[in-house]
mmCIF file with all atom_site columns, C-alpha atoms in Angstrom:
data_model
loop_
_atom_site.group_PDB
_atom_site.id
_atom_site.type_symbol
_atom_site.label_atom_id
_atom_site.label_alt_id
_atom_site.label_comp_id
_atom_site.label_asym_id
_atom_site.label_entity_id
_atom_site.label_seq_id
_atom_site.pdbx_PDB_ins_code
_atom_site.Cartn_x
_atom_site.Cartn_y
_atom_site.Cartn_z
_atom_site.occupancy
_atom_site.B_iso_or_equiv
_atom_site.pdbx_formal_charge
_atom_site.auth_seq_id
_atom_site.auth_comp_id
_atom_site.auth_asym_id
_atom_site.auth_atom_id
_atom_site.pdbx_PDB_model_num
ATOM 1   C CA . UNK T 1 1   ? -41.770 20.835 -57.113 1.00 37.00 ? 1   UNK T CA 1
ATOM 2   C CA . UNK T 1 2   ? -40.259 18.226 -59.470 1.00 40.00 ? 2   UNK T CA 1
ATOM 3   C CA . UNK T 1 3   ? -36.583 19.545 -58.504 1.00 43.00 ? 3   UNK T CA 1
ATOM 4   C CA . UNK T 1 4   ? -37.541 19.245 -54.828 1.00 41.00 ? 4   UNK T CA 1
ATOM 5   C CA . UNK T 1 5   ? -38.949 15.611 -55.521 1.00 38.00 ? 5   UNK T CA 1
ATOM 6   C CA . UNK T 1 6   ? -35.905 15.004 -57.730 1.00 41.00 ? 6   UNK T CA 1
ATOM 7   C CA . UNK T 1 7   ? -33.478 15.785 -54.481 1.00 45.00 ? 7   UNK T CA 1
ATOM 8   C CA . UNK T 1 8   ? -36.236 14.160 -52.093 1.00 42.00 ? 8   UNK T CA 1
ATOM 9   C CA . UNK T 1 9   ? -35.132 10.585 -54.050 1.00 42.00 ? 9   UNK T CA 1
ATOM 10  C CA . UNK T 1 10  ? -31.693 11.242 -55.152 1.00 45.00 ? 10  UNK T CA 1
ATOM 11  C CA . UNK T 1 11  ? -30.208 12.589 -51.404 1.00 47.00 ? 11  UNK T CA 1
ATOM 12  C CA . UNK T 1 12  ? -31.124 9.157  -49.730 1.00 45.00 ? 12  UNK T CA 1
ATOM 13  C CA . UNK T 1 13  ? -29.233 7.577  -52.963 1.00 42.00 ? 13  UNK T CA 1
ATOM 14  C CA . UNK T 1 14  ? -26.118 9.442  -52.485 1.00 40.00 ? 14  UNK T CA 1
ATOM 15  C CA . UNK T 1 15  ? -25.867 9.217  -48.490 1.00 40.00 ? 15  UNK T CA 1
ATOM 16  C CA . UNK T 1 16  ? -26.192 5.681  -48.602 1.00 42.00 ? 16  UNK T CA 1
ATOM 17  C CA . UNK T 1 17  ? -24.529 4.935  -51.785 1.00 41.00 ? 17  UNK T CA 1
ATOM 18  C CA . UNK T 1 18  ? -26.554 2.558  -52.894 1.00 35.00 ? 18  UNK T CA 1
ATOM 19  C CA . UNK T 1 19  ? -29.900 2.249  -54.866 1.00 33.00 ? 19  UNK T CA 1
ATOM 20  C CA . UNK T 1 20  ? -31.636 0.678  -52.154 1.00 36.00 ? 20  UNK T CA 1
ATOM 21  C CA . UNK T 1 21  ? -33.676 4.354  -50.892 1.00 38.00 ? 21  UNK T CA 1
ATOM 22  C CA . UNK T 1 22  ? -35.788 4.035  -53.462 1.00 38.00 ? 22  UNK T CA 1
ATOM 23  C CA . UNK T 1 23  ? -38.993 5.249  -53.153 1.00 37.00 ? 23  UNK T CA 1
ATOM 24  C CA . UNK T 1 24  ? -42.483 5.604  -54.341 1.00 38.00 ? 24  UNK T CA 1
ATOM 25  C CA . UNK T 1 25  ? -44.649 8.578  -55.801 1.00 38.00 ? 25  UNK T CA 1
ATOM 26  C CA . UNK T 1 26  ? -47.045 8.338  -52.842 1.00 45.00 ? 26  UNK T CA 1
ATOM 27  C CA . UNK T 1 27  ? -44.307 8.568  -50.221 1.00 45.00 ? 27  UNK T CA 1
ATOM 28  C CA . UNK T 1 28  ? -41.309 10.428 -51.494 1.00 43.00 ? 28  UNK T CA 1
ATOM 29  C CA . UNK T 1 29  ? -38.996 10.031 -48.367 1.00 46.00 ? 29  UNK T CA 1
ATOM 30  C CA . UNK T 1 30  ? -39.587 6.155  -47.759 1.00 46.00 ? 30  UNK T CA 1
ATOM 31  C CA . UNK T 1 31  ? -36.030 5.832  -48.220 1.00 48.00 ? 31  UNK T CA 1
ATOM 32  C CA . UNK T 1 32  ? -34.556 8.007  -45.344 1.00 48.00 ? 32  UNK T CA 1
ATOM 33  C CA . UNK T 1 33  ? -35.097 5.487  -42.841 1.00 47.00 ? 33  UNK T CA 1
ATOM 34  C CA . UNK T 1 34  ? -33.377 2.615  -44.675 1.00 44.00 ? 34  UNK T CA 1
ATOM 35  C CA . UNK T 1 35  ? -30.785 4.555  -44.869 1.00 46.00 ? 35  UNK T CA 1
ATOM 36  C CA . UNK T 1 36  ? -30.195 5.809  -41.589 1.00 50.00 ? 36  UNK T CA 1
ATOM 37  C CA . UNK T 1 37  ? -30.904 1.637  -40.171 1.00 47.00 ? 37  UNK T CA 1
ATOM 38  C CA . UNK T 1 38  ? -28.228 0.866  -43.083 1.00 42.00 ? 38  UNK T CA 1
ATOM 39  C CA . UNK T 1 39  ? -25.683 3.258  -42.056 1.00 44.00 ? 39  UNK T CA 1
ATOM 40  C CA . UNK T 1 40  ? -26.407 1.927  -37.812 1.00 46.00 ? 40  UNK T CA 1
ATOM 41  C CA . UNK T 1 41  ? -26.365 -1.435 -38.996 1.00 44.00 ? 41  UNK T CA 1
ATOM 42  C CA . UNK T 1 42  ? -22.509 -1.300 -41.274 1.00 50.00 ? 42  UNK T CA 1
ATOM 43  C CA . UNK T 1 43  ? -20.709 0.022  -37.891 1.00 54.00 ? 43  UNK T CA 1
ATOM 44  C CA . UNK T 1 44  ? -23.202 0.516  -35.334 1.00 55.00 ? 44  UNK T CA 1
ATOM 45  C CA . UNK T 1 45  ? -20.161 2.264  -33.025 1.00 60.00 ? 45  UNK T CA 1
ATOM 46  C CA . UNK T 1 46  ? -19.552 4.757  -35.833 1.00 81.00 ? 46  UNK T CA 1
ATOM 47  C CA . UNK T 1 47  ? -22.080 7.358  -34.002 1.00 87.00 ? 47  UNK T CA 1
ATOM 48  C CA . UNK T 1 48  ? -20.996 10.319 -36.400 1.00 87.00 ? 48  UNK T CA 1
ATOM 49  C CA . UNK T 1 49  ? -21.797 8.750  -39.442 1.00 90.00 ? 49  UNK T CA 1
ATOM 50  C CA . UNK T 1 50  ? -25.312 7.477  -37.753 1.00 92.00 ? 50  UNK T CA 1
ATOM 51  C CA . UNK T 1 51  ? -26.107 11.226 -36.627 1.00 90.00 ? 51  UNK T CA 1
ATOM 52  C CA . UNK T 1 52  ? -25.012 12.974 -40.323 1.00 89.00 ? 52  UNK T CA 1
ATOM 53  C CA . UNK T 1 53  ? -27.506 10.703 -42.181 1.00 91.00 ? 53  UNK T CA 1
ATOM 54  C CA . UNK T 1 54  ? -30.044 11.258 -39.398 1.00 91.00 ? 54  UNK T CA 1
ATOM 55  C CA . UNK T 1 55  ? -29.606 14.741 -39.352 1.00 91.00 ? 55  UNK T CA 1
ATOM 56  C CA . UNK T 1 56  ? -29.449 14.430 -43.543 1.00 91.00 ? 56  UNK T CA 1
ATOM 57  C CA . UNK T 1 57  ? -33.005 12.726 -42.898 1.00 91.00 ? 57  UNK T CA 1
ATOM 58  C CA . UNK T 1 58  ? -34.669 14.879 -40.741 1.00 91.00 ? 58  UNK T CA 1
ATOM 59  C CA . UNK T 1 59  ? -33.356 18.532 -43.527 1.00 92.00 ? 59  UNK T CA 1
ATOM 60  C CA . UNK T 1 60  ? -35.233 16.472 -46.235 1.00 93.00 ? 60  UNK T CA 1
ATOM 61  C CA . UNK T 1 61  ? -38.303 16.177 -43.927 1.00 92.00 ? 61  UNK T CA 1
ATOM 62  C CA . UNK T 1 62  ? -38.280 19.576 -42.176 1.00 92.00 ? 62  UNK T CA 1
ATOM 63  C CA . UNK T 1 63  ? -38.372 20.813 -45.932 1.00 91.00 ? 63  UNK T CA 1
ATOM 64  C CA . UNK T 1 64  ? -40.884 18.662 -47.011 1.00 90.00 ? 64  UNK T CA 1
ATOM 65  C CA . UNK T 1 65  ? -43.448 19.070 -43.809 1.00 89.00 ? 65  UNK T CA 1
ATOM 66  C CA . UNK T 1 66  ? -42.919 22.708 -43.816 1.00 90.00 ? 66  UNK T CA 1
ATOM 67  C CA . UNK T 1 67  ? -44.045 22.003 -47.818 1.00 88.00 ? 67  UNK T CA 1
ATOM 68  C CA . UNK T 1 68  ? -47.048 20.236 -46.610 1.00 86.00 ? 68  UNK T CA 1
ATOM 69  C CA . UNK T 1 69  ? -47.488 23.237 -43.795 1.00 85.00 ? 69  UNK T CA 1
ATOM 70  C CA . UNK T 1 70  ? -47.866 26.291 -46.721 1.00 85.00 ? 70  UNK T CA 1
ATOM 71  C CA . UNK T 1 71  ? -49.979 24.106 -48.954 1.00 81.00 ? 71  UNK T CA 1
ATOM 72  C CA . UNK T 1 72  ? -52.449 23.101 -46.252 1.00 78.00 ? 72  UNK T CA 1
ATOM 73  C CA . UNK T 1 73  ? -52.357 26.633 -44.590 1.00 77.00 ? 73  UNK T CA 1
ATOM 74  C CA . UNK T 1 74  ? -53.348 27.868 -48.558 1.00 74.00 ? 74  UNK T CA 1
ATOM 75  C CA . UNK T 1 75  ? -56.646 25.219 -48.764 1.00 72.00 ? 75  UNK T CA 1
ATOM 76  C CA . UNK T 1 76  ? -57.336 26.217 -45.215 1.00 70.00 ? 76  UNK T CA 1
ATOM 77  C CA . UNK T 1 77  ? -59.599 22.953 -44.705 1.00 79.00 ? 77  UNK T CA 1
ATOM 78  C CA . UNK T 1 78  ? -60.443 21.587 -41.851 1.00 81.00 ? 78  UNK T CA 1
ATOM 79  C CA . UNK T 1 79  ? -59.287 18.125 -42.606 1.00 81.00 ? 79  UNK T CA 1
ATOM 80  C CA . UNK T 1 80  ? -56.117 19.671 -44.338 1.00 80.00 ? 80  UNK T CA 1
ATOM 81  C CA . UNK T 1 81  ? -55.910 21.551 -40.662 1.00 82.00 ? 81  UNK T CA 1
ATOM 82  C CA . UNK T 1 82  ? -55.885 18.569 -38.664 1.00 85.00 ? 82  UNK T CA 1
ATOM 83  C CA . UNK T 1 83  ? -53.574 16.476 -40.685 1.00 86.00 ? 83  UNK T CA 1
ATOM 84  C CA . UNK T 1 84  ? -50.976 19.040 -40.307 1.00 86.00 ? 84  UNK T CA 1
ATOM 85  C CA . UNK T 1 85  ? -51.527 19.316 -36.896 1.00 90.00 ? 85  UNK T CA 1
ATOM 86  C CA . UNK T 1 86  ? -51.391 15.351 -36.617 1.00 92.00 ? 86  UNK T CA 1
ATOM 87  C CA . UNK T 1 87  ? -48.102 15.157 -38.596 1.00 91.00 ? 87  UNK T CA 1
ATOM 88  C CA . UNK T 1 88  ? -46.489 17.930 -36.858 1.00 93.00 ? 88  UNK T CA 1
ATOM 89  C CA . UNK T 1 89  ? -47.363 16.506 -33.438 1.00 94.00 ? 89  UNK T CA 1
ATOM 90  C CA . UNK T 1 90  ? -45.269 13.663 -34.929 1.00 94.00 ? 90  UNK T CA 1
ATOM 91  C CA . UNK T 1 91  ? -42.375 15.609 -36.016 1.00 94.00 ? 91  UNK T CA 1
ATOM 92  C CA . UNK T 1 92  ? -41.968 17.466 -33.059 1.00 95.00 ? 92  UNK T CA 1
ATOM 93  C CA . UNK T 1 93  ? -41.639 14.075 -31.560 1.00 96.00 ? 93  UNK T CA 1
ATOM 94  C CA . UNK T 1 94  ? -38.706 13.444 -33.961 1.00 95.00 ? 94  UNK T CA 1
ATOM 95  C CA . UNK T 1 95  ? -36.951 16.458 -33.189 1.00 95.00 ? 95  UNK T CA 1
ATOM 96  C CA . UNK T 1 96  ? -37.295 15.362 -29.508 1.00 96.00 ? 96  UNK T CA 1
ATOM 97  C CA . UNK T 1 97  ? -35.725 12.125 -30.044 1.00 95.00 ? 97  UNK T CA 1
ATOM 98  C CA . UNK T 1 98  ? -33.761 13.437 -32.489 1.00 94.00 ? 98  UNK T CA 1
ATOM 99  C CA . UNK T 1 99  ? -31.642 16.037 -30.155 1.00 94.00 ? 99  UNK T CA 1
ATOM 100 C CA . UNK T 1 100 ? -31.933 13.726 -27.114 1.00 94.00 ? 100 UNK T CA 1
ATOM 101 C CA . UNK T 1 101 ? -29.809 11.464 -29.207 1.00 92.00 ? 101 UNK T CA 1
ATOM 102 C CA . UNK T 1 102 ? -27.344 14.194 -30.131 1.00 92.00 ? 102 UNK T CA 1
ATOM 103 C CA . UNK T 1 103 ? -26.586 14.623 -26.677 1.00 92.00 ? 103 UNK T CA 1
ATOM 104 C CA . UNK T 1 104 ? -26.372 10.936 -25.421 1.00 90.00 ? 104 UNK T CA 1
ATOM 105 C CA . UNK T 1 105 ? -23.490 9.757  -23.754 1.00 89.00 ? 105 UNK T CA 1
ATOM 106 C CA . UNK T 1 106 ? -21.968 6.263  -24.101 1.00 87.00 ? 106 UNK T CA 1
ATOM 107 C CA . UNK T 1 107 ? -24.814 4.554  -21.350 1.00 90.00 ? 107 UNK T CA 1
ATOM 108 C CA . UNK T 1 108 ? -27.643 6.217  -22.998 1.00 92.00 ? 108 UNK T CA 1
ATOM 109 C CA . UNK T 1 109 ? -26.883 5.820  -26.526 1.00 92.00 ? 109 UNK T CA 1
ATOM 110 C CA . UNK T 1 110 ? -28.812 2.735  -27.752 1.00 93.00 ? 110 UNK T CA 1
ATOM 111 C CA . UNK T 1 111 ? -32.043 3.756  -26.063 1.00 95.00 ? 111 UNK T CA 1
ATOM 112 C CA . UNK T 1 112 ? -31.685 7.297  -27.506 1.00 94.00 ? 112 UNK T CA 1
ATOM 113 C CA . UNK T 1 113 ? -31.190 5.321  -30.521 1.00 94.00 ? 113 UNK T CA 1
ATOM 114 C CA . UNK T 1 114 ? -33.843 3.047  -29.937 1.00 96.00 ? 114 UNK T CA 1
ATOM 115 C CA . UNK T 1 115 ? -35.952 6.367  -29.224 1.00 96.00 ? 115 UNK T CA 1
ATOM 116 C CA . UNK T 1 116 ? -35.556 8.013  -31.902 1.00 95.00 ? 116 UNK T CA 1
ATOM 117 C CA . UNK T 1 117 ? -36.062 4.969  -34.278 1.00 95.00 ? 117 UNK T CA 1
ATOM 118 C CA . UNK T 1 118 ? -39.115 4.938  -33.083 1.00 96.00 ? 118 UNK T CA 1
ATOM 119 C CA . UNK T 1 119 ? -40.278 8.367  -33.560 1.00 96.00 ? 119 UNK T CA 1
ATOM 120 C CA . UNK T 1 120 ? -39.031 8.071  -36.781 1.00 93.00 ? 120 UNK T CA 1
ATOM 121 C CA . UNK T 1 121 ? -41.163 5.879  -37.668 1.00 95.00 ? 121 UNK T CA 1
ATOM 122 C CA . UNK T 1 122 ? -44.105 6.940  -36.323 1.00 95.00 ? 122 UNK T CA 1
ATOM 123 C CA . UNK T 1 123 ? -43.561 9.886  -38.393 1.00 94.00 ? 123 UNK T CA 1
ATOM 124 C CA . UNK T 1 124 ? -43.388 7.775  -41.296 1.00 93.00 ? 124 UNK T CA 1
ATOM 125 C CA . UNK T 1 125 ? -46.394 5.914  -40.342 1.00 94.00 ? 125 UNK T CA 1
ATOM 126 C CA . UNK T 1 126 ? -48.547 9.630  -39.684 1.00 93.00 ? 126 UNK T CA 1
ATOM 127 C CA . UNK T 1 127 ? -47.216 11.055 -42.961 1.00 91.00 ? 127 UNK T CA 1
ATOM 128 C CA . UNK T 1 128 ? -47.948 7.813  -45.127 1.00 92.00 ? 128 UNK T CA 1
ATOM 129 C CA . UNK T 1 129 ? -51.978 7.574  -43.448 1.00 90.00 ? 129 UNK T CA 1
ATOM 130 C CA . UNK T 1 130 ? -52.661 11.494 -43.541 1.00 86.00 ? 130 UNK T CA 1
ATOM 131 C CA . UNK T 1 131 ? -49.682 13.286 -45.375 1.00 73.00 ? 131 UNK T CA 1
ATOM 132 C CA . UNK T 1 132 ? -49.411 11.092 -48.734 1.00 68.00 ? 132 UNK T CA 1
ATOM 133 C CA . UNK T 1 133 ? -53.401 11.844 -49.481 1.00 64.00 ? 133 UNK T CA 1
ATOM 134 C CA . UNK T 1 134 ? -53.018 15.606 -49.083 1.00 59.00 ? 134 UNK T CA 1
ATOM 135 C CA . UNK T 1 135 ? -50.172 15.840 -51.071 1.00 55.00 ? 135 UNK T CA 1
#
């Protein structure tokens, strides 16, 4: 678990190349979406490097919901039920968003963009009010 936390704060560090995905122990992956705003906002036409450190983003959280997934599954609570349910609902929304914008053309970009953002963050939002307790 510490190795996985250990990559969960370092891979942010080394996409980015710079110390500024920091994070904290209650949300390990706080840093992912910095990064993938910083790499939009050095050269937002530089779509490639935009969709590696998304799709960088979104390994580190498949690994770490499907983390969340086993442990909950194990506990078999109700409460620990729901929340998984609650913050895959959200993730599925990601991956949505996520291969919509994989796909856009050259209209469609920025609100695929704008789209996934958004998801992203209201994956953020689910795990920090319902993920970061169970953890």
């Amino acid at each position: 678990m510490k190795i996985m936390l250990a990559a969960l704060v370092i891979g942010p560090i080394v996409l980015a190349g710079t110390a500024q995905a920091g994070s904290t122990p209650s949300n390990p992956l706080r840093g992912i979406a910095s990064t993938i705003h910083l790499a939009a906002a050095e050269n937002p036409t530089d779509r490639k490097t935009y969709v590696q450190t998304k799709d960088a983003g979104m390994a580190q959280w498949r690994s770490t919901i499907d983390d969340f997934a086993t442990r909950t599954q194990a506990k078999a609570t109700a409460a620990d039920e729901a929340a998984s349910r609650e913050i895959q609902g959200a993730w599925d929304h990601v991956e949505r968003a996520s291969s919509a914008l994989d796909v856009a053309g050259e209209d469609s970009w920025d609100s695929a963009k704008a789209a996934y953002e958004r998801s992203f963050h209201d994956l953020e939002a689910t795990w920090a009010r319902v993920g970061s307790s169970r953890n």
